[in-house]
Coordinates of C-alpha atoms in Angstrom, one line a residue:
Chain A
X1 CA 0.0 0.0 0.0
X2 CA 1.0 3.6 -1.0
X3 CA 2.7 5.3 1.9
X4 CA 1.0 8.6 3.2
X5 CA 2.7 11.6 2.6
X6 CA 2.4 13.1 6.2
X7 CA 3.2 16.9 7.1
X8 CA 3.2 19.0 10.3
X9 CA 3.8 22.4 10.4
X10 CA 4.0 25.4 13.1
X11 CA 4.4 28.8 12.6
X12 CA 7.8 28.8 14.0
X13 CA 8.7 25.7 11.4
X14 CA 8.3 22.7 9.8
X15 CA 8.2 19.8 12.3
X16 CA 7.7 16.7 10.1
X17 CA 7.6 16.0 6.4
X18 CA 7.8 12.2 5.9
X19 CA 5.8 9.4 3.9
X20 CA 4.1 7.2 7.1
X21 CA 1.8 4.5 7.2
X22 CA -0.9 6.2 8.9
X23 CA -1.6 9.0 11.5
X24 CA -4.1 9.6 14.0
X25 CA -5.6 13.3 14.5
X26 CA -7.4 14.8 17.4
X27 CA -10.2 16.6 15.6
X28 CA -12.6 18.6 17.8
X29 CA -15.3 16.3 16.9
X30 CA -12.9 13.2 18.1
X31 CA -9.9 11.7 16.5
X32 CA -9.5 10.1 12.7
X33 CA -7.0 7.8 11.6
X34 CA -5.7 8.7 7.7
X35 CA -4.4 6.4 5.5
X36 CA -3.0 7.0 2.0
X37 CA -5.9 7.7 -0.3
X38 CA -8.3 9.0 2.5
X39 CA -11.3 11.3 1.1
X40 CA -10.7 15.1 1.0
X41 CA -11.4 16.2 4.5
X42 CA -10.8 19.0 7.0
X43 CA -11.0 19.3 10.4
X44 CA -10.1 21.7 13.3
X45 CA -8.2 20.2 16.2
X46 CA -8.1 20.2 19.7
X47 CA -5.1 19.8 21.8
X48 CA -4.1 16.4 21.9
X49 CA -1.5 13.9 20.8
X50 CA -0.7 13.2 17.1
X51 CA 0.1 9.5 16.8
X52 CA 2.5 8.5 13.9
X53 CA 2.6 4.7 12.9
X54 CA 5.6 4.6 10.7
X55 CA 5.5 1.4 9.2
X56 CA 1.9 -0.3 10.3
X57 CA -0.4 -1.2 12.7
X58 CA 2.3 -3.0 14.8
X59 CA 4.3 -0.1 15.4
X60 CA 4.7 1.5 18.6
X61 CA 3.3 5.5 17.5
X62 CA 5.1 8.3 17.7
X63 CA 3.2 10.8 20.1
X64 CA 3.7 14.5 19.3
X65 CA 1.4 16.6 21.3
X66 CA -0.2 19.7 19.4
X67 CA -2.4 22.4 20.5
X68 CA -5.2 24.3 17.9
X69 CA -5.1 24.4 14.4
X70 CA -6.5 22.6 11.1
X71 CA -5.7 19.4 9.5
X72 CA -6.3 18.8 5.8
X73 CA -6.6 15.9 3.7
X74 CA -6.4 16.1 0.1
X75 CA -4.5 14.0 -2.8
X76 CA -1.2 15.2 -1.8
X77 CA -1.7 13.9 1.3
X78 CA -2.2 15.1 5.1
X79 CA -1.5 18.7 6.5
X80 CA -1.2 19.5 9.8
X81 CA -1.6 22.8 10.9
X82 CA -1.5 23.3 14.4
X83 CA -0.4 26.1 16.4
X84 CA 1.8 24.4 19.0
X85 CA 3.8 21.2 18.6
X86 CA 5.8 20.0 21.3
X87 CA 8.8 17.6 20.2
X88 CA 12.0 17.9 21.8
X89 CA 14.2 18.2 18.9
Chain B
X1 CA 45.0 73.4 0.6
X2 CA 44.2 71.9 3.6
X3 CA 46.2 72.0 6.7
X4 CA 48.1 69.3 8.4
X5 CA 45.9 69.4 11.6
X6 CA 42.4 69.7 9.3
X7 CA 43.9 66.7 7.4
X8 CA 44.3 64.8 11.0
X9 CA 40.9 65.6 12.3
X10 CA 39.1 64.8 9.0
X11 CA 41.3 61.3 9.7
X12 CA 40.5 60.6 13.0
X13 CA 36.3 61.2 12.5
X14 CA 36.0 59.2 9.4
X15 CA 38.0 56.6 11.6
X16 CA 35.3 56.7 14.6
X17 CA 32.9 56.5 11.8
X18 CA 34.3 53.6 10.0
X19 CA 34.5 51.8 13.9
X20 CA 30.6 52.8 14.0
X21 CA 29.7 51.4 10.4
X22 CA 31.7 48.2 11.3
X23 CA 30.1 47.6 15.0
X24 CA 26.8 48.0 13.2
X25 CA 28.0 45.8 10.2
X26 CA 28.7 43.2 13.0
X27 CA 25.4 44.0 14.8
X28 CA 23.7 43.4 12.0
X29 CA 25.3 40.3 10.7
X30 CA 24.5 38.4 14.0
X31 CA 20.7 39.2 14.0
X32 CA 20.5 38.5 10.3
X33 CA 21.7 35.1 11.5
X34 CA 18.6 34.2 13.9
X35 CA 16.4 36.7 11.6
X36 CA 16.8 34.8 8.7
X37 CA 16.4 31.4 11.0
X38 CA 12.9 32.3 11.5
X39 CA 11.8 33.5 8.6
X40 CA 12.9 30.3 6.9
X41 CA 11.6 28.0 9.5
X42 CA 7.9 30.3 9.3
X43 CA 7.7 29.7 5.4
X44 CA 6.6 26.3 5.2
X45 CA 3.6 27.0 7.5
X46 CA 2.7 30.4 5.4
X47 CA 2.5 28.4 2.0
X48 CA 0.7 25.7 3.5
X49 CA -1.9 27.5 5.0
X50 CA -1.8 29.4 1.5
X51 CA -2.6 26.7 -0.1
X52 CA -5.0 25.4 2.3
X53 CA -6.9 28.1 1.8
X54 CA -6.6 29.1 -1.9
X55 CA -8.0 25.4 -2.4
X56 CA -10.7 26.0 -0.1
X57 CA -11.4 29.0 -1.6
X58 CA -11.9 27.3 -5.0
X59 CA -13.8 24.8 -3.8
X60 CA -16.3 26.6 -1.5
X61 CA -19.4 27.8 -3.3
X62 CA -19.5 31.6 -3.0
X63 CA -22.9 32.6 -2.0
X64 CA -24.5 35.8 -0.3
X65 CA -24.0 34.0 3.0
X66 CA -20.4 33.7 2.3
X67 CA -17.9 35.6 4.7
X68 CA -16.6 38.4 3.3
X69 CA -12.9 38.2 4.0
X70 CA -13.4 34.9 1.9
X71 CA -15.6 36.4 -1.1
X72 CA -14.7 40.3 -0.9
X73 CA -17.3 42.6 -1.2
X74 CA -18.0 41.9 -4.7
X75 CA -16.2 45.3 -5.6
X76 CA -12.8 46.7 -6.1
X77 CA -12.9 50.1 -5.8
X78 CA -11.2 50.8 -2.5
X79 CA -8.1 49.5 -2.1
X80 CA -5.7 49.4 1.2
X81 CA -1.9 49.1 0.9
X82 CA -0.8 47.5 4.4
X83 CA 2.7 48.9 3.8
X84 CA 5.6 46.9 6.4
X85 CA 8.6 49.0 6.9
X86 CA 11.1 49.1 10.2
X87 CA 11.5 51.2 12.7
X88 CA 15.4 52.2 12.0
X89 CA 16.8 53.6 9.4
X90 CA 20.3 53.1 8.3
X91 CA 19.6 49.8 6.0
X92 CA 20.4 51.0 2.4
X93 CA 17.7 51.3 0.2
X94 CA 15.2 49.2 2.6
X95 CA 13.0 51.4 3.0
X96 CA 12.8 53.2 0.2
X97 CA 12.2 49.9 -1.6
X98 CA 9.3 49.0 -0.1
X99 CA 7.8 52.6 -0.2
X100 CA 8.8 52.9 -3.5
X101 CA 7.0 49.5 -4.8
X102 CA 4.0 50.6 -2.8
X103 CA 4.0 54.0 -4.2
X104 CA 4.1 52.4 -7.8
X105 CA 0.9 49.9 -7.4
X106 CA -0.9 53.0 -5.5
X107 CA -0.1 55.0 -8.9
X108 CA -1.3 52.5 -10.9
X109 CA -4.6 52.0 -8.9
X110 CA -5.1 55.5 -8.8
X111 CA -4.6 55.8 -12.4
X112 CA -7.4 52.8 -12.8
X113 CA -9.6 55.2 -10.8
X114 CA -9.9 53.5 -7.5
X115 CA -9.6 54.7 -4.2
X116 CA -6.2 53.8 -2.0
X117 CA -5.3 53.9 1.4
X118 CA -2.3 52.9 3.6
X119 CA -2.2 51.4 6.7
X120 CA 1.7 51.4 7.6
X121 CA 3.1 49.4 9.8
X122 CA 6.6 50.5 10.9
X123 CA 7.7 54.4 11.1
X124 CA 10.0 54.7 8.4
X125 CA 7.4 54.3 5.7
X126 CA 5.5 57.5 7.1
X127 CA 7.6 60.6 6.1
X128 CA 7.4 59.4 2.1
X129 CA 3.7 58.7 2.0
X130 CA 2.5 61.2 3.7
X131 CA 4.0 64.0 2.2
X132 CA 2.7 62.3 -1.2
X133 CA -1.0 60.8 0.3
X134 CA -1.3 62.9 3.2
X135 CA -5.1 62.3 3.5
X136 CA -4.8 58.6 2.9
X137 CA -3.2 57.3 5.8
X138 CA -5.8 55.3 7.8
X139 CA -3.4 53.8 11.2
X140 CA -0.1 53.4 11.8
X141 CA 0.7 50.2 13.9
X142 CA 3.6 51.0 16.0
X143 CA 6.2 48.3 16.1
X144 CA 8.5 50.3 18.0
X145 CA 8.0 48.5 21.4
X146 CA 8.6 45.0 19.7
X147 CA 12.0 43.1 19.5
X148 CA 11.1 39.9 18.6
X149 CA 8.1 39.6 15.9
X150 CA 5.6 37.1 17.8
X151 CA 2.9 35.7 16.6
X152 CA 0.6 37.4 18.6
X153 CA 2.0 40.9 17.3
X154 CA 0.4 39.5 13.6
X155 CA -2.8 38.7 15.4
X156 CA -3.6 42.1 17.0
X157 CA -2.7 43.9 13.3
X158 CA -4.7 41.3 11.4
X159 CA -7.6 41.6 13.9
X160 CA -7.6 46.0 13.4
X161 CA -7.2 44.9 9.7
X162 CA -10.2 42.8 9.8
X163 CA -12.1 45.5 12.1
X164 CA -11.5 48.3 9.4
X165 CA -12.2 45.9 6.9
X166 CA -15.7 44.9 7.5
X167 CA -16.5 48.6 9.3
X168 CA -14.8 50.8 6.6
X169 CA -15.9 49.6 3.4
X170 CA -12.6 48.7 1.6
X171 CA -13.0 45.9 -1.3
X172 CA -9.4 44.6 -1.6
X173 CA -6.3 44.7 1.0
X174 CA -2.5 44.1 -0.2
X175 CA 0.4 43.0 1.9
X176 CA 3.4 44.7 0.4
X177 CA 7.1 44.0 2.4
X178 CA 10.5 42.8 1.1
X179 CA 11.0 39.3 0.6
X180 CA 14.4 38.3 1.8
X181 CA 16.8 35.8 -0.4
X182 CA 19.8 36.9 1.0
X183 CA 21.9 38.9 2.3
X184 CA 22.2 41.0 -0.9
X185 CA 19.1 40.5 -2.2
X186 CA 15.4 41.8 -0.8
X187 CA 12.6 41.7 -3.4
X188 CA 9.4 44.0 -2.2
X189 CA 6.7 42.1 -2.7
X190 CA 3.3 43.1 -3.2
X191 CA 0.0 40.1 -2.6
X192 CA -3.2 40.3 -1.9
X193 CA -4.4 39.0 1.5
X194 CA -8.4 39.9 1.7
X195 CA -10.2 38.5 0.0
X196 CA -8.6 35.3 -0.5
X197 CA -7.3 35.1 -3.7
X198 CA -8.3 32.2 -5.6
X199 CA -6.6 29.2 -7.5
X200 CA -7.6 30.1 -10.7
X201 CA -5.1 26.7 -12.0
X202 CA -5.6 25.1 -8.7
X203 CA -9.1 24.3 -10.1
X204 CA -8.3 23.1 -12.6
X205 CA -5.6 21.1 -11.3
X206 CA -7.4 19.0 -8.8
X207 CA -10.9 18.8 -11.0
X208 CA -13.6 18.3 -9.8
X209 CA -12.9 15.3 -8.0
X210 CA -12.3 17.2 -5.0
X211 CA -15.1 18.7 -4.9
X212 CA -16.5 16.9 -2.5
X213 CA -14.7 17.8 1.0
X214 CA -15.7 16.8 4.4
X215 CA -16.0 19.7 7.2
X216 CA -15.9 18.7 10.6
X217 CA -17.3 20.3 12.3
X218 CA -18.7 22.6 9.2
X219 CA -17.8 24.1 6.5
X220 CA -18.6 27.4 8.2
X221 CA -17.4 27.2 11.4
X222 CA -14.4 26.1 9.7
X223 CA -13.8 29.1 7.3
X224 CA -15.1 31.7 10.4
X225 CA -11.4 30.2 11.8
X226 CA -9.3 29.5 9.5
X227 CA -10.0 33.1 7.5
X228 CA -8.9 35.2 10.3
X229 CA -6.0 32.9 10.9
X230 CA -5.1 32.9 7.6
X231 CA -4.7 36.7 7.6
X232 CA -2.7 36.5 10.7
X233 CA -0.2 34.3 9.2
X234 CA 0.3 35.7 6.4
X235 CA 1.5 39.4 8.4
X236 CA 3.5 37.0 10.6
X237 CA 5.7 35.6 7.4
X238 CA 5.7 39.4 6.1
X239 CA 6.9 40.6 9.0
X240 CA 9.4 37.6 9.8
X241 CA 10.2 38.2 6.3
X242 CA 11.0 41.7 6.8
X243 CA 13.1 42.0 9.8
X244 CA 15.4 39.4 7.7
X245 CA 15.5 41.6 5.4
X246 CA 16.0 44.5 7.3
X247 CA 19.0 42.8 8.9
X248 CA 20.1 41.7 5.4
X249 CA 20.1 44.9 3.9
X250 CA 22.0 47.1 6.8
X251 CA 25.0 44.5 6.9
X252 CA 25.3 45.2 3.3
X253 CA 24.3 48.5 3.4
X254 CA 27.0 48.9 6.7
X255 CA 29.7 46.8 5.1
X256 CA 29.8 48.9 2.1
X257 CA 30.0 52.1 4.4
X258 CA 33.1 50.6 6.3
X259 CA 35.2 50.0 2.8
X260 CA 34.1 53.5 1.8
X261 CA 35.5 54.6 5.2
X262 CA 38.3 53.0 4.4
X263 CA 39.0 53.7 0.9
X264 CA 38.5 57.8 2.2
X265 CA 41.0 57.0 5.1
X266 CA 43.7 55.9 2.5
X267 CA 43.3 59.0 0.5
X268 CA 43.6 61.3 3.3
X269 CA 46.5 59.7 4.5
X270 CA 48.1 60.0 1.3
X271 CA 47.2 63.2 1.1
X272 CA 48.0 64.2 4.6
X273 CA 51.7 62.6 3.9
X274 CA 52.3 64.6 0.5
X275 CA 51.1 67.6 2.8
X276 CA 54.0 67.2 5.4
X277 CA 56.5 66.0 2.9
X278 CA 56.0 69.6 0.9
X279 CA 55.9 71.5 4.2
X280 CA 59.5 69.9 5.3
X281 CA 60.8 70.5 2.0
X282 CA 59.6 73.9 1.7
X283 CA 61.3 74.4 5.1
X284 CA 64.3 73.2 4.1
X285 CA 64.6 75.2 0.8
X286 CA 64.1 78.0 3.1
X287 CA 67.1 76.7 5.0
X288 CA 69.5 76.1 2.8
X289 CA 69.1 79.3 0.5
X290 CA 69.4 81.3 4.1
X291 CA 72.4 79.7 5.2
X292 CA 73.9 80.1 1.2
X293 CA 72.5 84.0 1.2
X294 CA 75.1 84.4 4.3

């Protein structure tokens, strides 16, 4: 299956750019898991952790907590938007 | 002619000078550093949110119900130049740039027949357009207080933007500041931020398959957030954009001044040595013809 092309972005800079297997959002209205190929979508966020599965379901997820902002879904992929993203690099 | 001590003093203050034009060379270089840091690290969220919404924007149906910072008010009559400057001088032709490119589209609008106004934001673009627009000038947002552009700075303008907006009647708003590519280069760049400009080839690109987009929670609420926000982030890169550039241009500006400096030194030295050389000659002309007149 076609990897996702996943990107996460603050105003201060670009967090993550990377093809993952799939990521889980907190949307306000609860969270949603994309896969490559997911429907056009957009959502607001609330603060929460982002969950990255790398590789599949197996994996242990990489938990980056955001605060605020939009996700988008489109052909390219998924876009993160949030306002706050705390990782420690 | 001068004289040797005029020659010396004329030395000794372009010296001081050139020590000034080189601390602030210096100065300059190591803010350009963290300056130009942040306005790289803020473009990929600017673009992306660009193209967020541009999409949107092509996508969502434009109806009478639509926001207005999304669908304009269907006119383009009155036109507002948000116009970012700095707050110091001394950076080349920074300044003038930016004034200069927004003086330009504010001809060309005028000459269309519409209706401009400024909104400046910075104090060094006030002296030029007010002698030329003196009745146009709506605000000027002091930046004076701020060292480090913050987010929230770009909120609070883009919120009085959106106030005078929706209260004042003006159709279009442009963002104009430099672009910074380097050090040497600043490009003033003019683009519309309200309404949202709209992928004409982005349409076209994506078809109509995308057409159908989920909201959650809906469409709406969505754009009532993301418009504001949109504006906001889009000061925030100009102005991130322009203190780079501002750095960019005054270390270029400042390191030019310090070779001049030093180009004027050598010349007055020179000239100050020819000066003493004639003087002890002269002397000892006079010398030797006294001590031969005896």
């Amino acid at each position: 299956m076609a990897d996702l092309h996943f990107e996460l972005v603050t105003p201060e800079r670009l967090v993550r750019s990377e093809d993952v297997y799939m990521v889980v959002v907190p949307g306000t209205e609860g969270d949603f898991g994309v896969l490559a190929g997911h429907a056009p979508y957009m959502s607001t966020l609330r603060n929460g952790d982002i969950a990255i599965y790398r590789s599949g379901m197996s994996d242990t997820p990489e938990r980056i907590p955001v605060e605020g902002g939009f996700a988008e879904v489109n052909a390219q992929g998924l876009t993160v938007l949030a306002e706050r993203a705390d990782t420690p690099a | 002619m001068a004289t040797l001590k005029s020659l010396k003093g004329r030395i000794a203050s372009v010296k001081s000078t050139q020590k000034i034009t080189k601390a602030m060379k210096m100065v300059a270089a190591a803010k350009l550093r963290r300056a130009q840091q942040a306005a790289e690290a803020g473009r990929p969220y600017a673009e992306r949110m660009g193209q967020v919404m541009e999409s949107l924007a092509g996508k969502v149906a434009i109806s009478d119900q639509s926001p207005k910072l999304l669908a304009g008010t269907g006119r383009d009559q009155t036109h507002l130049l948000v116009v970012c400057t700095s707050d110091r001088g001394l950076a080349g032709a920074f300044n003038s740039n930016i004034v200069r490119a927004a003086r330009r589209q504010a001809e060309e609008l005028i000459a269309q027949g519409k209706t401009v106004y400024f909104y400046l934001v910075g104090r060094k673009g006030r002296a030029v357009i007010q002698r030329l627009y003196p009745k146009q000038i709506v605000h000027q947002f002091d930046t004076g207080a701020i060292k480090q552009v913050s987010f929230a700075d770009a909120q609070e303008i883009a919120a009085d933007l959106i106030d005078r907006y929706i209260t004042d009647g003006i159709d279009i708003v442009h963002l104009l500041y430099a672009r910074f590519q380097s050090a040497l280069v600043q490009e003033p760049t003019s683009r519309q931020i309200i309404p949202v400009p709209r992928a004409a080839e982005g349409i076209a690109a994506s078809g109509g398959a995308d057409a159908g987009v989920e909201y959650e929670p809906d469409e709406e609420e969505i754009l009532a957030a993301l418009l504001p926000r949109n504006i906001a982030v889009q000061i925030f890169r100009a102005l991130l954009e322009n203190a780079a550039s501002e750095q960019g241009s005054r270390m270029t500006a400042m390191d030019n001044a310090t070779r001049n400096a030093g180009d004027m030194i050598n010349r007055l030295s020179i000239q100050y040595n020819r000066t003493r050389q004639a003087a002890i000659t002269t002397e000892l002309v006079e010398i030797i013809s006294g001590a031969e007149a005896l």
